[in-house]
Amino acid sequence: LLCSMLKPRQAVGSIYDIDLKSLWDSGYHNMIVDVDNTITPWNNYTANSSLEEWIQKAKSMGFRICLLSNSDPAKIKQFAIELGVIAAPKGGKPFTRAFQSALTALCSNKHNTLVIGDQIFTDVLGGNCAGLYTILVDPIDTREFIGTRFTRLMERLLAGRRPICKSQRQRK
């Protein structure tokens, strides 16, 4: 059971490799998106043009986006404002209450919402426990919080994680 909870429904190199139209057509109209090393390098809350274009594309398709992070809530809220999206009031991944706060912020439910993140033990495990469709991306950068480095080792040992592919667009 634990092994299945550690498996994402989809794994891609980066957010830019996600087929948004296919997800929309499957009924997923809301996204809960991790921040650090999923859409920006760790602890770097500035958007590059590729990220801004991706957010705009998703929003123009109709997706509603909520940032959910275990990082400083004030920084995440400010970054969400800059991106023109919302941020969940509570971090605390992988606990279900964190994902529930994002679902509430989006006015959505587990049947029409997906989670995108770079960590198995926070984003994927938490999303799966909350009954959400989970998408795992490769981390953008090797610089990470010290605790995350330990978690990466556990991802390799317990979940057999290997990066999918390095998207060229990820480096922009």
PDB file of C-alpha atoms in Angstrom:
ATOM      1  CA  LEU A   1       0.000   0.000   0.000  1.00  0.00           C
ATOM      2  CA  LEU A   2       2.801   2.429   0.931  1.00  0.00           C
ATOM      3  CA  CYS A   3       4.580   1.711  -2.364  1.00  0.00           C
ATOM      4  CA  SER A   4       1.478   2.638  -4.355  1.00  0.00           C
ATOM      5  CA  MET A   5       1.135   5.858  -2.338  1.00  0.00           C
ATOM      6  CA  LEU A   6       4.680   6.822  -3.399  1.00  0.00           C
ATOM      7  CA  LYS A   7       3.960   6.430  -7.116  1.00  0.00           C
ATOM      8  CA  PRO A   8       2.820   9.464  -9.111  1.00  0.00           C
ATOM      9  CA  ARG A   9       0.102   9.023 -11.733  1.00  0.00           C
ATOM     10  CA  GLN A  10       2.462  10.728 -14.182  1.00  0.00           C
ATOM     11  CA  ALA A  11       6.192  11.591 -14.199  1.00  0.00           C
ATOM     12  CA  VAL A  12       7.763  14.127 -16.567  1.00  0.00           C
ATOM     13  CA  GLY A  13      10.987  16.097 -16.869  1.00  0.00           C
ATOM     14  CA  SER A  14       9.463  19.481 -16.055  1.00  0.00           C
ATOM     15  CA  ILE A  15       6.197  21.410 -15.975  1.00  0.00           C
ATOM     16  CA  TYR A  16       6.837  22.272 -19.633  1.00  0.00           C
ATOM     17  CA  ASP A  17       6.484  18.576 -20.549  1.00  0.00           C
ATOM     18  CA  ILE A  18       2.963  18.292 -19.085  1.00  0.00           C
ATOM     19  CA  ASP A  19       0.163  17.860 -21.623  1.00  0.00           C
ATOM     20  CA  LEU A  20      -2.253  20.465 -20.248  1.00  0.00           C
ATOM     21  CA  LYS A  21      -4.913  19.879 -22.912  1.00  0.00           C
ATOM     22  CA  SER A  22      -5.088  16.160 -22.146  1.00  0.00           C
ATOM     23  CA  LEU A  23      -5.488  16.876 -18.418  1.00  0.00           C
ATOM     24  CA  TRP A  24      -8.157  19.514 -19.089  1.00  0.00           C
ATOM     25  CA  ASP A  25     -10.020  17.094 -21.369  1.00  0.00           C
ATOM     26  CA  SER A  26      -9.832  14.470 -18.590  1.00  0.00           C
ATOM     27  CA  GLY A  27     -11.686  16.834 -16.246  1.00  0.00           C
ATOM     28  CA  TYR A  28      -8.788  18.314 -14.276  1.00  0.00           C
ATOM     29  CA  HIS A  29      -9.393  22.066 -14.131  1.00  0.00           C
ATOM     30  CA  ASN A  30      -7.467  22.981 -10.964  1.00  0.00           C
ATOM     31  CA  MET A  31      -3.785  22.678 -10.100  1.00  0.00           C
ATOM     32  CA  ILE A  32      -2.001  22.590  -6.793  1.00  0.00           C
ATOM     33  CA  VAL A  33       1.605  23.443  -7.630  1.00  0.00           C
ATOM     34  CA  ASP A  34       4.687  23.134  -5.430  1.00  0.00           C
ATOM     35  CA  VAL A  35       7.191  25.985  -5.691  1.00  0.00           C
ATOM     36  CA  ASP A  36      10.784  25.178  -4.666  1.00  0.00           C
ATOM     37  CA  ASN A  37      12.529  23.139  -7.374  1.00  0.00           C
ATOM     38  CA  THR A  38       9.216  22.521  -9.167  1.00  0.00           C
ATOM     39  CA  ILE A  39       8.631  25.908 -10.819  1.00  0.00           C
ATOM     40  CA  THR A  40      11.630  27.883  -9.516  1.00  0.00           C
ATOM     41  CA  PRO A  41      15.054  27.016  -8.124  1.00  0.00           C
ATOM     42  CA  TRP A  42      15.046  26.510  -4.346  1.00  0.00           C
ATOM     43  CA  ASN A  43      14.508  29.703  -2.326  1.00  0.00           C
ATOM     44  CA  ASN A  44      14.408  31.861  -5.487  1.00  0.00           C
ATOM     45  CA  TYR A  45      10.948  33.368  -5.838  1.00  0.00           C
ATOM     46  CA  THR A  46      11.295  35.109  -9.168  1.00  0.00           C
ATOM     47  CA  ALA A  47       9.562  34.042 -12.358  1.00  0.00           C
ATOM     48  CA  ASN A  48      11.404  33.719 -15.633  1.00  0.00           C
ATOM     49  CA  SER A  49       9.642  34.273 -18.949  1.00  0.00           C
ATOM     50  CA  SER A  50       9.142  30.524 -19.553  1.00  0.00           C
ATOM     51  CA  LEU A  51       7.321  30.126 -16.236  1.00  0.00           C
ATOM     52  CA  GLU A  52       5.221  33.231 -16.843  1.00  0.00           C
ATOM     53  CA  GLU A  53       4.241  31.904 -20.294  1.00  0.00           C
ATOM     54  CA  TRP A  54       3.358  28.460 -18.876  1.00  0.00           C
ATOM     55  CA  ILE A  55       1.202  29.999 -16.122  1.00  0.00           C
ATOM     56  CA  GLN A  56      -0.511  32.238 -18.709  1.00  0.00           C
ATOM     57  CA  LYS A  57      -1.126  29.285 -21.036  1.00  0.00           C
ATOM     58  CA  ALA A  58      -2.649  27.211 -18.211  1.00  0.00           C
ATOM     59  CA  LYS A  59      -4.810  30.113 -17.033  1.00  0.00           C
ATOM     60  CA  SER A  60      -5.982  30.913 -20.577  1.00  0.00           C
ATOM     61  CA  MET A  61      -7.103  27.284 -20.921  1.00  0.00           C
ATOM     62  CA  GLY A  62      -9.186  27.798 -17.784  1.00  0.00           C
ATOM     63  CA  PHE A  63      -6.984  26.182 -15.136  1.00  0.00           C
ATOM     64  CA  ARG A  64      -7.103  27.682 -11.670  1.00  0.00           C
ATOM     65  CA  ILE A  65      -3.726  27.459  -9.925  1.00  0.00           C
ATOM     66  CA  CYS A  66      -2.866  27.385  -6.240  1.00  0.00           C
ATOM     67  CA  LEU A  67       0.710  27.359  -4.917  1.00  0.00           C
ATOM     68  CA  LEU A  68       1.264  25.011  -1.981  1.00  0.00           C
ATOM     69  CA  SER A  69       4.642  25.086  -0.279  1.00  0.00           C
ATOM     70  CA  ASN A  70       6.283  24.246   3.023  1.00  0.00           C
ATOM     71  CA  SER A  71       8.404  27.394   2.639  1.00  0.00           C
ATOM     72  CA  ASP A  72       7.831  30.820   4.219  1.00  0.00           C
ATOM     73  CA  PRO A  73       4.087  31.581   3.742  1.00  0.00           C
ATOM     74  CA  ALA A  74       4.654  35.330   3.256  1.00  0.00           C
ATOM     75  CA  LYS A  75       7.179  34.726   0.446  1.00  0.00           C
ATOM     76  CA  ILE A  76       4.924  32.171  -1.239  1.00  0.00           C
ATOM     77  CA  LYS A  77       1.893  34.472  -1.002  1.00  0.00           C
ATOM     78  CA  GLN A  78       3.892  37.342  -2.555  1.00  0.00           C
ATOM     79  CA  PHE A  79       5.175  35.062  -5.330  1.00  0.00           C
ATOM     80  CA  ALA A  80       1.596  33.896  -6.034  1.00  0.00           C
ATOM     81  CA  ILE A  81       0.487  37.523  -6.363  1.00  0.00           C
ATOM     82  CA  GLU A  82       3.321  38.179  -8.846  1.00  0.00           C
ATOM     83  CA  LEU A  83       2.259  35.132 -10.891  1.00  0.00           C
ATOM     84  CA  GLY A  84      -1.423  36.058 -10.754  1.00  0.00           C
ATOM     85  CA  VAL A  85      -2.425  32.868  -8.936  1.00  0.00           C
ATOM     86  CA  ILE A  86      -3.452  32.039  -5.386  1.00  0.00           C
ATOM     87  CA  ALA A  87      -1.526  30.436  -2.530  1.00  0.00           C
ATOM     88  CA  ALA A  88      -2.863  27.977   0.024  1.00  0.00           C
ATOM     89  CA  PRO A  89      -2.946  29.417   3.541  1.00  0.00           C
ATOM     90  CA  LYS A  90      -1.308  26.328   5.097  1.00  0.00           C
ATOM     91  CA  GLY A  91       1.794  24.408   4.184  1.00  0.00           C
ATOM     92  CA  GLY A  92       2.430  21.165   6.013  1.00  0.00           C
ATOM     93  CA  LYS A  93       2.848  18.722   3.157  1.00  0.00           C
ATOM     94  CA  PRO A  94       2.482  15.723   3.110  1.00  0.00           C
ATOM     95  CA  PHE A  95      -0.422  16.040   5.552  1.00  0.00           C
ATOM     96  CA  THR A  96      -3.877  15.955   3.979  1.00  0.00           C
ATOM     97  CA  ARG A  97      -4.872  19.207   5.726  1.00  0.00           C
ATOM     98  CA  ALA A  98      -2.324  21.074   3.583  1.00  0.00           C
ATOM     99  CA  PHE A  99      -3.910  19.766   0.390  1.00  0.00           C
ATOM    100  CA  GLN A 100      -7.375  20.364   1.811  1.00  0.00           C
ATOM    101  CA  SER A 101      -6.483  24.022   2.415  1.00  0.00           C
ATOM    102  CA  ALA A 102      -5.478  24.284  -1.262  1.00  0.00           C
ATOM    103  CA  LEU A 103      -8.706  22.577  -2.404  1.00  0.00           C
ATOM    104  CA  THR A 104     -10.696  25.016  -0.261  1.00  0.00           C
ATOM    105  CA  ALA A 105      -8.752  28.000  -1.655  1.00  0.00           C
ATOM    106  CA  LEU A 106      -9.488  26.765  -5.194  1.00  0.00           C
ATOM    107  CA  CYS A 107     -13.154  25.967  -4.399  1.00  0.00           C
ATOM    108  CA  SER A 108     -12.447  22.584  -5.987  1.00  0.00           C
ATOM    109  CA  ASN A 109     -12.461  18.896  -5.110  1.00  0.00           C
ATOM    110  CA  LYS A 110     -10.228  15.852  -5.470  1.00  0.00           C
ATOM    111  CA  HIS A 111     -11.957  14.792  -8.692  1.00  0.00           C
ATOM    112  CA  ASN A 112     -11.057  17.928 -10.691  1.00  0.00           C
ATOM    113  CA  THR A 113      -7.707  18.873  -9.136  1.00  0.00           C
ATOM    114  CA  LEU A 114      -4.157  17.685  -9.723  1.00  0.00           C
ATOM    115  CA  VAL A 115      -0.878  18.163  -7.872  1.00  0.00           C
ATOM    116  CA  ILE A 116       2.465  18.981  -9.487  1.00  0.00           C
ATOM    117  CA  GLY A 117       5.654  18.669  -7.448  1.00  0.00           C
ATOM    118  CA  ASP A 118       9.247  17.493  -7.393  1.00  0.00           C
ATOM    119  CA  GLN A 119       9.261  15.427  -4.194  1.00  0.00           C
ATOM    120  CA  ILE A 120       7.853  11.956  -3.626  1.00  0.00           C
ATOM    121  CA  PHE A 121       7.517  12.186   0.167  1.00  0.00           C
ATOM    122  CA  THR A 122       5.731  15.544   0.222  1.00  0.00           C
ATOM    123  CA  ASP A 123       3.992  16.250  -3.087  1.00  0.00           C
ATOM    124  CA  VAL A 124       3.238  12.733  -4.363  1.00  0.00           C
ATOM    125  CA  LEU A 125       2.563  11.009  -1.032  1.00  0.00           C
ATOM    126  CA  GLY A 126       0.442  13.895   0.222  1.00  0.00           C
ATOM    127  CA  GLY A 127      -1.423  14.283  -3.055  1.00  0.00           C
ATOM    128  CA  ASN A 128      -2.118  10.557  -3.286  1.00  0.00           C
ATOM    129  CA  CYS A 129      -3.314  10.408   0.343  1.00  0.00           C
ATOM    130  CA  ALA A 130      -5.682  13.297  -0.447  1.00  0.00           C
ATOM    131  CA  GLY A 131      -7.009  11.360  -3.465  1.00  0.00           C
ATOM    132  CA  LEU A 132      -5.559  13.763  -6.041  1.00  0.00           C
ATOM    133  CA  TYR A 133      -4.010  13.090  -9.458  1.00  0.00           C
ATOM    134  CA  THR A 134      -0.249  13.470  -8.930  1.00  0.00           C
ATOM    135  CA  ILE A 135       2.428  14.569 -11.395  1.00  0.00           C
ATOM    136  CA  LEU A 136       6.105  14.284 -10.434  1.00  0.00           C
ATOM    137  CA  VAL A 137       8.665  16.539 -12.134  1.00  0.00           C
ATOM    138  CA  ASP A 138      12.435  16.424 -11.920  1.00  0.00           C
ATOM    139  CA  PRO A 139      13.938  19.030  -9.569  1.00  0.00           C
ATOM    140  CA  ILE A 140      15.016  22.195 -11.397  1.00  0.00           C
ATOM    141  CA  ASP A 141      18.242  22.686  -9.456  1.00  0.00           C
ATOM    142  CA  THR A 142      20.658  20.685  -7.306  1.00  0.00           C
ATOM    143  CA  ARG A 143      20.704  23.390  -4.606  1.00  0.00           C
ATOM    144  CA  GLU A 144      18.218  22.417  -1.917  1.00  0.00           C
ATOM    145  CA  PHE A 145      17.281  22.735   1.711  1.00  0.00           C
ATOM    146  CA  ILE A 146      19.490  20.381   3.773  1.00  0.00           C
ATOM    147  CA  GLY A 147      16.485  18.293   4.851  1.00  0.00           C
ATOM    148  CA  THR A 148      15.463  17.828   1.233  1.00  0.00           C
ATOM    149  CA  ARG A 149      18.855  16.338   0.390  1.00  0.00           C
ATOM    150  CA  PHE A 150      18.200  13.563   2.903  1.00  0.00           C
ATOM    151  CA  THR A 151      14.730  13.054   1.437  1.00  0.00           C
ATOM    152  CA  ARG A 152      16.236  12.715  -2.067  1.00  0.00           C
ATOM    153  CA  LEU A 153      18.401   9.867  -0.794  1.00  0.00           C
ATOM    154  CA  MET A 154      15.298   8.165   0.641  1.00  0.00           C
ATOM    155  CA  GLU A 155      13.506   8.690  -2.697  1.00  0.00           C
ATOM    156  CA  ARG A 156      16.294   6.804  -4.459  1.00  0.00           C
ATOM    157  CA  LEU A 157      16.542   4.030  -1.857  1.00  0.00           C
ATOM    158  CA  LEU A 158      12.877   3.430  -1.009  1.00  0.00           C
ATOM    159  CA  ALA A 159      11.054   4.540  -4.130  1.00  0.00           C
ATOM    160  CA  GLY A 160      13.756   3.773  -6.721  1.00  0.00           C
ATOM    161  CA  ARG A 161      13.555   7.299  -8.082  1.00  0.00           C
ATOM    162  CA  ARG A 162      15.682   8.303 -11.014  1.00  0.00           C
ATOM    163  CA  PRO A 163      15.179  11.575 -12.911  1.00  0.00           C
ATOM    164  CA  ILE A 164      13.016  11.057 -16.001  1.00  0.00           C
ATOM    165  CA  CYS A 165      14.744  13.429 -18.386  1.00  0.00           C
ATOM    166  CA  LYS A 166      16.190  16.871 -18.243  1.00  0.00           C
ATOM    167  CA  SER A 167      14.034  19.189 -20.261  1.00  0.00           C
ATOM    168  CA  GLN A 168      15.989  21.804 -22.182  1.00  0.00           C
ATOM    169  CA  ARG A 169      13.306  24.396 -21.384  1.00  0.00           C
ATOM    170  CA  GLN A 170      13.866  23.767 -17.681  1.00  0.00           C
ATOM    171  CA  ARG A 171      17.269  25.467 -17.825  1.00  0.00           C
ATOM    172  CA  LYS A 172      15.960  28.840 -19.034  1.00  0.00           C
TER     173      LYS A 172
END
